[in-house]
Amino acid sequence: MTIRGSYYARSLSEAFEAIWRATDDVSLANSPSHGRTQRVRVLCVPAVLNLWLADRLPNFRRLHPAVELEISTSGKRANFDLAIVDEFVYKAGPALTLLIPLVLTPVCAPSLLDGPVPLRSPADLVNHHLIHECESMRWKRWLEQEGVLDTTPKSSTTLDDCTLIMRETINGAGIALADTMMAQDFLQQGKLVAPFQARHTYPAGIYLHQRRSIGNKPGTGLFQDWLLSEVEDHKRVMAIA
């Protein structure tokens, strides 16, 4: 296929998707809502879905059995009713509503606290195997904020999947720098511990994007209100202002 043909095919696909969304919205507006399944399309970044949201969805379904959720971890935000995305602060425009900033703290398996290498202060972290998410800047920034001048760890691993990072950490492979949504459930279950109380924000956050033409979809409002309530509960449990 030529470049022009590829562009034409992509444009047609996007146009048909827009027509489908509009038709779906109109059908919702013209049909009685009582007893009718309300379909809500949600885009969610994998880390938030797998490590935080998924275990809370059964509660939403119990509260709103008439709402049918279609959840995806990839695609264009404009093709979904709601999108839960991660973004750097400087890139977040007015179309995004901040749900929660990234608040980072070291976490590890409880067994590491009783291991041969002490964890008395943040400076001791560099004597352990540190697990990086995609790159080393987060760890370097956090350590420097704690006054640690030599931020080069004894050894390290770089992984790009947050779920894998949490599994590796739970299995005692090293110490990860986790945001509160990654760590909350594992900390409460005792699978992970936070060796230090120090937490620092990173210039990024989890944001909510709402498609402009969803006014005719009552199910979307129900899910959004429920999500905001769950986020507020998360902030309260994790003591985030």
PDB file of N, CA and C in Angstrom, residues 91-189:
ATOM      1  N   LYS A  91       3.159  18.462  30.246  1.00  0.00           N
ATOM      2  CA  LYS A  91       2.444  18.085  29.029  1.00  0.00           C
ATOM      3  C   LYS A  91       0.930  18.062  29.215  1.00  0.00           C
ATOM      4  N   ALA A  92       0.477  18.137  30.443  1.00  0.00           N
ATOM      5  CA  ALA A  92      -0.954  18.006  30.726  1.00  0.00           C
ATOM      6  C   ALA A  92      -1.686  19.305  30.393  1.00  0.00           C
ATOM      7  N   GLY A  93      -2.554  19.258  29.381  1.00  0.00           N
ATOM      8  CA  GLY A  93      -3.310  20.430  28.963  1.00  0.00           C
ATOM      9  C   GLY A  93      -4.627  20.553  29.692  1.00  0.00           C
ATOM     10  N   PRO A  94      -5.424  21.548  29.332  1.00  0.00           N
ATOM     11  CA  PRO A  94      -6.699  21.802  30.008  1.00  0.00           C
ATOM     12  C   PRO A  94      -7.731  20.690  29.825  1.00  0.00           C
ATOM     13  N   ALA A  95      -7.534  19.811  28.835  1.00  0.00           N
ATOM     14  CA  ALA A  95      -8.485  18.723  28.622  1.00  0.00           C
ATOM     15  C   ALA A  95      -8.318  17.604  29.650  1.00  0.00           C
ATOM     16  N   LEU A  96      -7.247  17.651  30.437  1.00  0.00           N
ATOM     17  CA  LEU A  96      -6.977  16.615  31.424  1.00  0.00           C
ATOM     18  C   LEU A  96      -7.238  17.133  32.835  1.00  0.00           C
ATOM     19  N   THR A  97      -7.902  16.308  33.643  1.00  0.00           N
ATOM     20  CA  THR A  97      -8.151  16.632  35.041  1.00  0.00           C
ATOM     21  C   THR A  97      -7.255  15.769  35.918  1.00  0.00           C
ATOM     22  N   LEU A  98      -6.481  16.382  36.788  1.00  0.00           N
ATOM     23  CA  LEU A  98      -5.570  15.626  37.642  1.00  0.00           C
ATOM     24  C   LEU A  98      -6.355  14.802  38.662  1.00  0.00           C
ATOM     25  N   LEU A  99      -6.141  13.491  38.643  1.00  0.00           N
ATOM     26  CA  LEU A  99      -6.727  12.624  39.656  1.00  0.00           C
ATOM     27  C   LEU A  99      -5.834  12.539  40.877  1.00  0.00           C
ATOM     28  N   ILE A 100      -4.536  12.308  40.623  1.00  0.00           N
ATOM     29  CA  ILE A 100      -3.593  12.169  41.730  1.00  0.00           C
ATOM     30  C   ILE A 100      -2.176  12.363  41.211  1.00  0.00           C
ATOM     31  N   PRO A 101      -1.354  13.109  41.937  1.00  0.00           N
ATOM     32  CA  PRO A 101       0.046  13.237  41.517  1.00  0.00           C
ATOM     33  C   PRO A 101       0.812  11.955  41.817  1.00  0.00           C
ATOM     34  N   LEU A 102       1.945  11.778  41.161  1.00  0.00           N
ATOM     35  CA  LEU A 102       2.787  10.631  41.472  1.00  0.00           C
ATOM     36  C   LEU A 102       3.564  10.940  42.747  1.00  0.00           C
ATOM     37  N   VAL A 103       3.307  10.158  43.772  1.00  0.00           N
ATOM     38  CA  VAL A 103       4.001  10.282  45.054  1.00  0.00           C
ATOM     39  C   VAL A 103       4.814   9.012  45.227  1.00  0.00           C
ATOM     40  N   LEU A 104       6.134   9.148  45.289  1.00  0.00           N
ATOM     41  CA  LEU A 104       7.024   7.993  45.237  1.00  0.00           C
ATOM     42  C   LEU A 104       7.662   7.693  46.584  1.00  0.00           C
ATOM     43  N   THR A 105       7.784   6.400  46.874  1.00  0.00           N
ATOM     44  CA  THR A 105       8.477   5.948  48.076  1.00  0.00           C
ATOM     45  C   THR A 105       9.086   4.579  47.805  1.00  0.00           C
ATOM     46  N   PRO A 106      10.239   4.271  48.407  1.00  0.00           N
ATOM     47  CA  PRO A 106      10.826   2.942  48.228  1.00  0.00           C
ATOM     48  C   PRO A 106       9.966   1.867  48.889  1.00  0.00           C
ATOM     49  N   VAL A 107       9.866   0.712  48.238  1.00  0.00           N
ATOM     50  CA  VAL A 107       9.154  -0.440  48.801  1.00  0.00           C
ATOM     51  C   VAL A 107       9.998  -1.687  48.569  1.00  0.00           C
ATOM     52  N   CYS A 108       9.860  -2.652  49.472  1.00  0.00           N
ATOM     53  CA  CYS A 108      10.613  -3.890  49.341  1.00  0.00           C
ATOM     54  C   CYS A 108       9.868  -5.007  50.044  1.00  0.00           C
ATOM     55  N   ALA A 109      10.324  -6.236  49.846  1.00  0.00           N
ATOM     56  CA  ALA A 109       9.763  -7.383  50.549  1.00  0.00           C
ATOM     57  C   ALA A 109      10.147  -7.296  52.021  1.00  0.00           C
ATOM     58  N   PRO A 110       9.269  -7.718  52.922  1.00  0.00           N
ATOM     59  CA  PRO A 110       9.602  -7.664  54.361  1.00  0.00           C
ATOM     60  C   PRO A 110      10.904  -8.375  54.703  1.00  0.00           C
ATOM     61  N   SER A 111      11.252  -9.411  53.960  1.00  0.00           N
ATOM     62  CA  SER A 111      12.462 -10.184  54.258  1.00  0.00           C
ATOM     63  C   SER A 111      13.733  -9.359  54.138  1.00  0.00           C
ATOM     64  N   LEU A 112      13.697  -8.308  53.290  1.00  0.00           N
ATOM     65  CA  LEU A 112      14.900  -7.491  53.125  1.00  0.00           C
ATOM     66  C   LEU A 112      15.232  -6.695  54.376  1.00  0.00           C
ATOM     67  N   LEU A 113      14.222  -6.419  55.210  1.00  0.00           N
ATOM     68  CA  LEU A 113      14.471  -5.648  56.433  1.00  0.00           C
ATOM     69  C   LEU A 113      15.324  -6.433  57.414  1.00  0.00           C
ATOM     70  N   ASP A 114      15.246  -7.759  57.341  1.00  0.00           N
ATOM     71  CA  ASP A 114      16.009  -8.607  58.256  1.00  0.00           C
ATOM     72  C   ASP A 114      17.239  -9.206  57.579  1.00  0.00           C
ATOM     73  N   GLY A 115      17.559  -8.702  56.379  1.00  0.00           N
ATOM     74  CA  GLY A 115      18.695  -9.233  55.645  1.00  0.00           C
ATOM     75  C   GLY A 115      20.024  -8.713  56.159  1.00  0.00           C
ATOM     76  N   PRO A 116      21.118  -9.155  55.550  1.00  0.00           N
ATOM     77  CA  PRO A 116      22.464  -8.780  56.015  1.00  0.00           C
ATOM     78  C   PRO A 116      22.840  -7.327  55.726  1.00  0.00           C
ATOM     79  N   VAL A 117      22.146  -6.694  54.762  1.00  0.00           N
ATOM     80  CA  VAL A 117      22.458  -5.292  54.416  1.00  0.00           C
ATOM     81  C   VAL A 117      21.431  -4.396  55.094  1.00  0.00           C
ATOM     82  N   PRO A 118      21.845  -3.537  55.992  1.00  0.00           N
ATOM     83  CA  PRO A 118      20.880  -2.739  56.763  1.00  0.00           C
ATOM     84  C   PRO A 118      20.154  -1.697  55.923  1.00  0.00           C
ATOM     85  N   LEU A 119      18.999  -1.305  56.441  1.00  0.00           N
ATOM     86  CA  LEU A 119      18.214  -0.226  55.845  1.00  0.00           C
ATOM     87  C   LEU A 119      17.836   0.749  56.964  1.00  0.00           C
ATOM     88  N   ARG A 120      18.870   1.421  57.482  1.00  0.00           N
ATOM     89  CA  ARG A 120      18.644   2.339  58.592  1.00  0.00           C
ATOM     90  C   ARG A 120      18.267   3.736  58.120  1.00  0.00           C
ATOM     91  N   SER A 121      18.757   4.116  56.936  1.00  0.00           N
ATOM     92  CA  SER A 121      18.479   5.443  56.395  1.00  0.00           C
ATOM     93  C   SER A 121      18.454   5.346  54.878  1.00  0.00           C
ATOM     94  N   PRO A 122      17.899   6.387  54.188  1.00  0.00           N
ATOM     95  CA  PRO A 122      17.872   6.346  52.718  1.00  0.00           C
ATOM     96  C   PRO A 122      19.242   6.165  52.087  1.00  0.00           C
ATOM     97  N   ALA A 123      20.319   6.584  52.757  1.00  0.00           N
ATOM     98  CA  ALA A 123      21.655   6.405  52.193  1.00  0.00           C
ATOM     99  C   ALA A 123      22.013   4.934  52.032  1.00  0.00           C
ATOM    100  N   ASP A 124      21.371   4.058  52.833  1.00  0.00           N
ATOM    101  CA  ASP A 124      21.652   2.622  52.732  1.00  0.00           C
ATOM    102  C   ASP A 124      21.056   2.000  51.469  1.00  0.00           C
ATOM    103  N   LEU A 125      20.157   2.707  50.812  1.00  0.00           N
ATOM    104  CA  LEU A 125      19.493   2.152  49.628  1.00  0.00           C
ATOM    105  C   LEU A 125      20.488   1.818  48.524  1.00  0.00           C
ATOM    106  N   VAL A 126      21.540   2.627  48.382  1.00  0.00           N
ATOM    107  CA  VAL A 126      22.487   2.408  47.280  1.00  0.00           C
ATOM    108  C   VAL A 126      23.305   1.132  47.479  1.00  0.00           C
ATOM    109  N   ASN A 127      23.236   0.542  48.673  1.00  0.00           N
ATOM    110  CA  ASN A 127      23.923  -0.726  48.917  1.00  0.00           C
ATOM    111  C   ASN A 127      23.059  -1.929  48.550  1.00  0.00           C
ATOM    112  N   HIS A 128      21.865  -1.647  48.036  1.00  0.00           N
ATOM    113  CA  HIS A 128      20.937  -2.703  47.643  1.00  0.00           C
ATOM    114  C   HIS A 128      20.760  -2.706  46.125  1.00  0.00           C
ATOM    115  N   HIS A 129      20.104  -3.742  45.636  1.00  0.00           N
ATOM    116  CA  HIS A 129      19.756  -3.833  44.219  1.00  0.00           C
ATOM    117  C   HIS A 129      18.498  -2.991  43.994  1.00  0.00           C
ATOM    118  N   LEU A 130      18.606  -1.936  43.203  1.00  0.00           N
ATOM    119  CA  LEU A 130      17.486  -1.045  42.951  1.00  0.00           C
ATOM    120  C   LEU A 130      16.828  -1.385  41.615  1.00  0.00           C
ATOM    121  N   ILE A 131      15.516  -1.345  41.613  1.00  0.00           N
ATOM    122  CA  ILE A 131      14.750  -1.649  40.403  1.00  0.00           C
ATOM    123  C   ILE A 131      14.226  -0.344  39.826  1.00  0.00           C
ATOM    124  N   HIS A 132      14.620  -0.047  38.598  1.00  0.00           N
ATOM    125  CA  HIS A 132      14.226   1.191  37.924  1.00  0.00           C
ATOM    126  C   HIS A 132      13.018   0.944  37.021  1.00  0.00           C
ATOM    127  N   GLU A 133      12.172   1.964  36.910  1.00  0.00           N
ATOM    128  CA  GLU A 133      11.065   1.919  35.953  1.00  0.00           C
ATOM    129  C   GLU A 133      11.476   2.700  34.707  1.00  0.00           C
ATOM    130  N   CYS A 134      11.822   1.988  33.668  1.00  0.00           N
ATOM    131  CA  CYS A 134      12.196   2.547  32.349  1.00  0.00           C
ATOM    132  C   CYS A 134      13.546   3.257  32.352  1.00  0.00           C
ATOM    133  N   GLU A 135      13.818   4.089  33.352  1.00  0.00           N
ATOM    134  CA  GLU A 135      15.089   4.825  33.401  1.00  0.00           C
ATOM    135  C   GLU A 135      15.428   5.097  34.867  1.00  0.00           C
ATOM    136  N   SER A 136      16.635   5.616  35.093  1.00  0.00           N
ATOM    137  CA  SER A 136      17.138   5.763  36.460  1.00  0.00           C
ATOM    138  C   SER A 136      16.862   7.117  37.083  1.00  0.00           C
ATOM    139  N   MET A 137      16.227   8.040  36.343  1.00  0.00           N
ATOM    140  CA  MET A 137      16.069   9.407  36.831  1.00  0.00           C
ATOM    141  C   MET A 137      15.201   9.474  38.089  1.00  0.00           C
ATOM    142  N   ARG A 138      14.188   8.636  38.185  1.00  0.00           N
ATOM    143  CA  ARG A 138      13.309   8.710  39.357  1.00  0.00           C
ATOM    144  C   ARG A 138      14.074   8.392  40.639  1.00  0.00           C
ATOM    145  N   TRP A 139      14.849   7.317  40.599  1.00  0.00           N
ATOM    146  CA  TRP A 139      15.635   6.969  41.777  1.00  0.00           C
ATOM    147  C   TRP A 139      16.658   8.060  42.087  1.00  0.00           C
ATOM    148  N   LYS A 140      17.353   8.549  41.093  1.00  0.00           N
ATOM    149  CA  LYS A 140      18.374   9.585  41.299  1.00  0.00           C
ATOM    150  C   LYS A 140      17.761  10.823  41.936  1.00  0.00           C
ATOM    151  N   ARG A 141      16.618  11.260  41.419  1.00  0.00           N
ATOM    152  CA  ARG A 141      15.943  12.445  41.940  1.00  0.00           C
ATOM    153  C   ARG A 141      15.499  12.220  43.387  1.00  0.00           C
ATOM    154  N   TRP A 142      14.913  11.050  43.660  1.00  0.00           N
ATOM    155  CA  TRP A 142      14.418  10.776  45.006  1.00  0.00           C
ATOM    156  C   TRP A 142      15.564  10.750  46.007  1.00  0.00           C
ATOM    157  N   LEU A 143      16.649  10.077  45.678  1.00  0.00           N
ATOM    158  CA  LEU A 143      17.799   9.999  46.577  1.00  0.00           C
ATOM    159  C   LEU A 143      18.407  11.369  46.831  1.00  0.00           C
ATOM    160  N   GLU A 144      18.506  12.176  45.791  1.00  0.00           N
ATOM    161  CA  GLU A 144      19.055  13.523  45.967  1.00  0.00           C
ATOM    162  C   GLU A 144      18.153  14.368  46.862  1.00  0.00           C
ATOM    163  N   GLN A 145      16.834  14.171  46.761  1.00  0.00           N
ATOM    164  CA  GLN A 145      15.910  14.893  47.629  1.00  0.00           C
ATOM    165  C   GLN A 145      16.076  14.489  49.090  1.00  0.00           C
ATOM    166  N   GLU A 146      16.642  13.302  49.307  1.00  0.00           N
ATOM    167  CA  GLU A 146      16.922  12.841  50.664  1.00  0.00           C
ATOM    168  C   GLU A 146      18.354  13.149  51.093  1.00  0.00           C
ATOM    169  N   GLY A 147      19.051  13.935  50.253  1.00  0.00           N
ATOM    170  CA  GLY A 147      20.399  14.347  50.611  1.00  0.00           C
ATOM    171  C   GLY A 147      21.474  13.321  50.348  1.00  0.00           C
ATOM    172  N   VAL A 148      21.158  12.293  49.563  1.00  0.00           N
ATOM    173  CA  VAL A 148      22.143  11.269  49.216  1.00  0.00           C
ATOM    174  C   VAL A 148      22.929  11.753  48.010  1.00  0.00           C
ATOM    175  N   LEU A 149      24.231  11.968  48.180  1.00  0.00           N
ATOM    176  CA  LEU A 149      25.057  12.538  47.114  1.00  0.00           C
ATOM    177  C   LEU A 149      25.478  11.487  46.087  1.00  0.00           C
ATOM    178  N   ASP A 150      25.887  10.314  46.562  1.00  0.00           N
ATOM    179  CA  ASP A 150      26.272   9.239  45.646  1.00  0.00           C
ATOM    180  C   ASP A 150      25.039   8.387  45.392  1.00  0.00           C
ATOM    181  N   THR A 151      24.429   8.586  44.240  1.00  0.00           N
ATOM    182  CA  THR A 151      23.167   7.898  43.930  1.00  0.00           C
ATOM    183  C   THR A 151      23.362   6.651  43.073  1.00  0.00           C
ATOM    184  N   THR A 152      24.610   6.238  42.872  1.00  0.00           N
ATOM    185  CA  THR A 152      24.877   5.055  42.057  1.00  0.00           C
ATOM    186  C   THR A 152      24.695   3.800  42.899  1.00  0.00           C
ATOM    187  N   PRO A 153      23.733   2.952  42.561  1.00  0.00           N
ATOM    188  CA  PRO A 153      23.481   1.768  43.396  1.00  0.00           C
ATOM    189  C   PRO A 153      24.538   0.694  43.184  1.00  0.00           C
ATOM    190  N   LYS A 154      24.597  -0.223  44.145  1.00  0.00           N
ATOM    191  CA  LYS A 154      25.490  -1.370  44.054  1.00  0.00           C
ATOM    192  C   LYS A 154      25.188  -2.180  42.805  1.00  0.00           C
ATOM    193  N   SER A 155      23.916  -2.360  42.505  1.00  0.00           N
ATOM    194  CA  SER A 155      23.467  -3.037  41.291  1.00  0.00           C
ATOM    195  C   SER A 155      22.042  -2.602  41.010  1.00  0.00           C
ATOM    196  N   SER A 156      21.592  -2.821  39.786  1.00  0.00           N
ATOM    197  CA  SER A 156      20.246  -2.359  39.433  1.00  0.00           C
ATOM    198  C   SER A 156      19.695  -3.144  38.257  1.00  0.00           C
ATOM    199  N   THR A 157      18.369  -3.042  38.102  1.00  0.00           N
ATOM    200  CA  THR A 157      17.658  -3.626  36.972  1.00  0.00           C
ATOM    201  C   THR A 157      16.691  -2.568  36.458  1.00  0.00           C
ATOM    202  N   THR A 158      16.547  -2.486  35.147  1.00  0.00           N
ATOM    203  CA  THR A 158      15.598  -1.553  34.542  1.00  0.00           C
ATOM    204  C   THR A 158      14.494  -2.342  33.845  1.00  0.00           C
ATOM    205  N   LEU A 159      13.256  -2.102  34.255  1.00  0.00           N
ATOM    206  CA  LEU A 159      12.100  -2.791  33.700  1.00  0.00           C
ATOM    207  C   LEU A 159      11.084  -1.761  33.245  1.00  0.00           C
ATOM    208  N   ASP A 160      10.289  -2.101  32.233  1.00  0.00           N
ATOM    209  CA  ASP A 160       9.316  -1.132  31.717  1.00  0.00           C
ATOM    210  C   ASP A 160       7.871  -1.535  31.999  1.00  0.00           C
ATOM    211  N   ASP A 161       7.667  -2.541  32.834  1.00  0.00           N
ATOM    212  CA  ASP A 161       6.321  -3.010  33.160  1.00  0.00           C
ATOM    213  C   ASP A 161       6.129  -2.911  34.671  1.00  0.00           C
ATOM    214  N   CYS A 162       5.183  -2.081  35.101  1.00  0.00           N
ATOM    215  CA  CYS A 162       4.992  -1.853  36.535  1.00  0.00           C
ATOM    216  C   CYS A 162       4.540  -3.105  37.272  1.00  0.00           C
ATOM    217  N   THR A 163       3.711  -3.923  36.633  1.00  0.00           N
ATOM    218  CA  THR A 163       3.270  -5.155  37.271  1.00  0.00           C
ATOM    219  C   THR A 163       4.453  -6.088  37.506  1.00  0.00           C
ATOM    220  N   LEU A 164       5.339  -6.180  36.533  1.00  0.00           N
ATOM    221  CA  LEU A 164       6.542  -6.998  36.694  1.00  0.00           C
ATOM    222  C   LEU A 164       7.432  -6.433  37.799  1.00  0.00           C
ATOM    223  N   ILE A 165       7.542  -5.113  37.868  1.00  0.00           N
ATOM    224  CA  ILE A 165       8.346  -4.479  38.916  1.00  0.00           C
ATOM    225  C   ILE A 165       7.823  -4.870  40.293  1.00  0.00           C
ATOM    226  N   MET A 166       6.512  -4.835  40.463  1.00  0.00           N
ATOM    227  CA  MET A 166       5.941  -5.195  41.755  1.00  0.00           C
ATOM    228  C   MET A 166       6.155  -6.679  42.063  1.00  0.00           C
ATOM    229  N   ARG A 167       6.040  -7.532  41.075  1.00  0.00           N
ATOM    230  CA  ARG A 167       6.266  -8.964  41.294  1.00  0.00           C
ATOM    231  C   ARG A 167       7.713  -9.223  41.692  1.00  0.00           C
ATOM    232  N   GLU A 168       8.639  -8.604  40.993  1.00  0.00           N
ATOM    233  CA  GLU A 168      10.055  -8.763  41.314  1.00  0.00           C
ATOM    234  C   GLU A 168      10.347  -8.287  42.737  1.00  0.00           C
ATOM    235  N   THR A 169       9.726  -7.169  43.104  1.00  0.00           N
ATOM    236  CA  THR A 169       9.957  -6.613  44.436  1.00  0.00           C
ATOM    237  C   THR A 169       9.373  -7.516  45.512  1.00  0.00           C
ATOM    238  N   ILE A 170       8.157  -8.008  45.305  1.00  0.00           N
ATOM    239  CA  ILE A 170       7.533  -8.925  46.260  1.00  0.00           C
ATOM    240  C   ILE A 170       8.377 -10.193  46.426  1.00  0.00           C
ATOM    241  N   ASN A 171       9.007 -10.640  45.342  1.00  0.00           N
ATOM    242  CA  ASN A 171       9.836 -11.849  45.379  1.00  0.00           C
ATOM    243  C   ASN A 171      11.224 -11.606  45.968  1.00  0.00           C
ATOM    244  N   GLY A 172      11.476 -10.357  46.412  1.00  0.00           N
ATOM    245  CA  GLY A 172      12.736 -10.063  47.070  1.00  0.00           C
ATOM    246  C   GLY A 172      13.901  -9.775  46.159  1.00  0.00           C
ATOM    247  N   ALA A 173      13.614  -9.477  44.885  1.00  0.00           N
ATOM    248  CA  ALA A 173      14.695  -9.247  43.927  1.00  0.00           C
ATOM    249  C   ALA A 173      15.410  -7.922  44.151  1.00  0.00           C
ATOM    250  N   GLY A 174      14.748  -6.977  44.804  1.00  0.00           N
ATOM    251  CA  GLY A 174      15.366  -5.673  45.007  1.00  0.00           C
ATOM    252  C   GLY A 174      14.372  -4.696  45.597  1.00  0.00           C
ATOM    253  N   ILE A 175      14.739  -3.428  45.547  1.00  0.00           N
ATOM    254  CA  ILE A 175      13.901  -2.364  46.089  1.00  0.00           C
ATOM    255  C   ILE A 175      13.411  -1.498  44.937  1.00  0.00           C
ATOM    256  N   ALA A 176      12.117  -1.255  44.904  1.00  0.00           N
ATOM    257  CA  ALA A 176      11.528  -0.449  43.839  1.00  0.00           C
ATOM    258  C   ALA A 176      11.071   0.892  44.393  1.00  0.00           C
ATOM    259  N   LEU A 177      11.023   1.876  43.516  1.00  0.00           N
ATOM    260  CA  LEU A 177      10.482   3.186  43.859  1.00  0.00           C
ATOM    261  C   LEU A 177       9.073   3.218  43.280  1.00  0.00           C
ATOM    262  N   ALA A 178       8.082   3.093  44.139  1.00  0.00           N
ATOM    263  CA  ALA A 178       6.710   2.912  43.678  1.00  0.00           C
ATOM    264  C   ALA A 178       5.861   4.129  43.992  1.00  0.00           C
ATOM    265  N   ASP A 179       4.902   4.400  43.102  1.00  0.00           N
ATOM    266  CA  ASP A 179       3.908   5.416  43.425  1.00  0.00           C
ATOM    267  C   ASP A 179       2.813   4.756  44.253  1.00  0.00           C
ATOM    268  N   THR A 180       1.975   5.569  44.869  1.00  0.00           N
ATOM    269  CA  THR A 180       1.029   5.050  45.851  1.00  0.00           C
ATOM    270  C   THR A 180       0.008   4.093  45.246  1.00  0.00           C
ATOM    271  N   MET A 181      -0.404   4.317  43.992  1.00  0.00           N
ATOM    272  CA  MET A 181      -1.368   3.409  43.372  1.00  0.00           C
ATOM    273  C   MET A 181      -0.747   2.051  43.070  1.00  0.00           C
ATOM    274  N   MET A 182       0.543   2.035  42.734  1.00  0.00           N
ATOM    275  CA  MET A 182       1.218   0.763  42.516  1.00  0.00           C
ATOM    276  C   MET A 182       1.311  -0.039  43.805  1.00  0.00           C
ATOM    277  N   ALA A 183       1.523   0.668  44.923  1.00  0.00           N
ATOM    278  CA  ALA A 183       1.919  -0.008  46.152  1.00  0.00           C
ATOM    279  C   ALA A 183       0.801  -0.220  47.155  1.00  0.00           C
ATOM    280  N   GLN A 184      -0.296   0.541  47.093  1.00  0.00           N
ATOM    281  CA  GLN A 184      -1.278   0.545  48.177  1.00  0.00           C
ATOM    282  C   GLN A 184      -1.724  -0.850  48.614  1.00  0.00           C
ATOM    283  N   ASP A 185      -2.238  -1.632  47.695  1.00  0.00           N
ATOM    284  CA  ASP A 185      -2.810  -2.924  48.058  1.00  0.00           C
ATOM    285  C   ASP A 185      -1.749  -3.876  48.606  1.00  0.00           C
ATOM    286  N   PHE A 186      -0.546  -3.861  48.017  1.00  0.00           N
ATOM    287  CA  PHE A 186       0.518  -4.748  48.479  1.00  0.00           C
ATOM    288  C   PHE A 186       1.005  -4.341  49.869  1.00  0.00           C
ATOM    289  N   LEU A 187       1.023  -3.048  50.160  1.00  0.00           N
ATOM    290  CA  LEU A 187       1.403  -2.590  51.494  1.00  0.00           C
ATOM    291  C   LEU A 187       0.360  -3.011  52.524  1.00  0.00           C
ATOM    292  N   GLN A 188      -0.916  -2.864  52.163  1.00  0.00           N
ATOM    293  CA  GLN A 188      -1.972  -3.237  53.091  1.00  0.00           C
ATOM    294  C   GLN A 188      -2.027  -4.748  53.323  1.00  0.00           C
ATOM    295  N   GLN A 189      -1.646  -5.516  52.302  1.00  0.00           N
ATOM    296  CA  GLN A 189      -1.639  -6.981  52.419  1.00  0.00           C
ATOM    297  C   GLN A 189      -0.383  -7.496  53.125  1.00  0.00           C
TER     298      GLN A 189
END
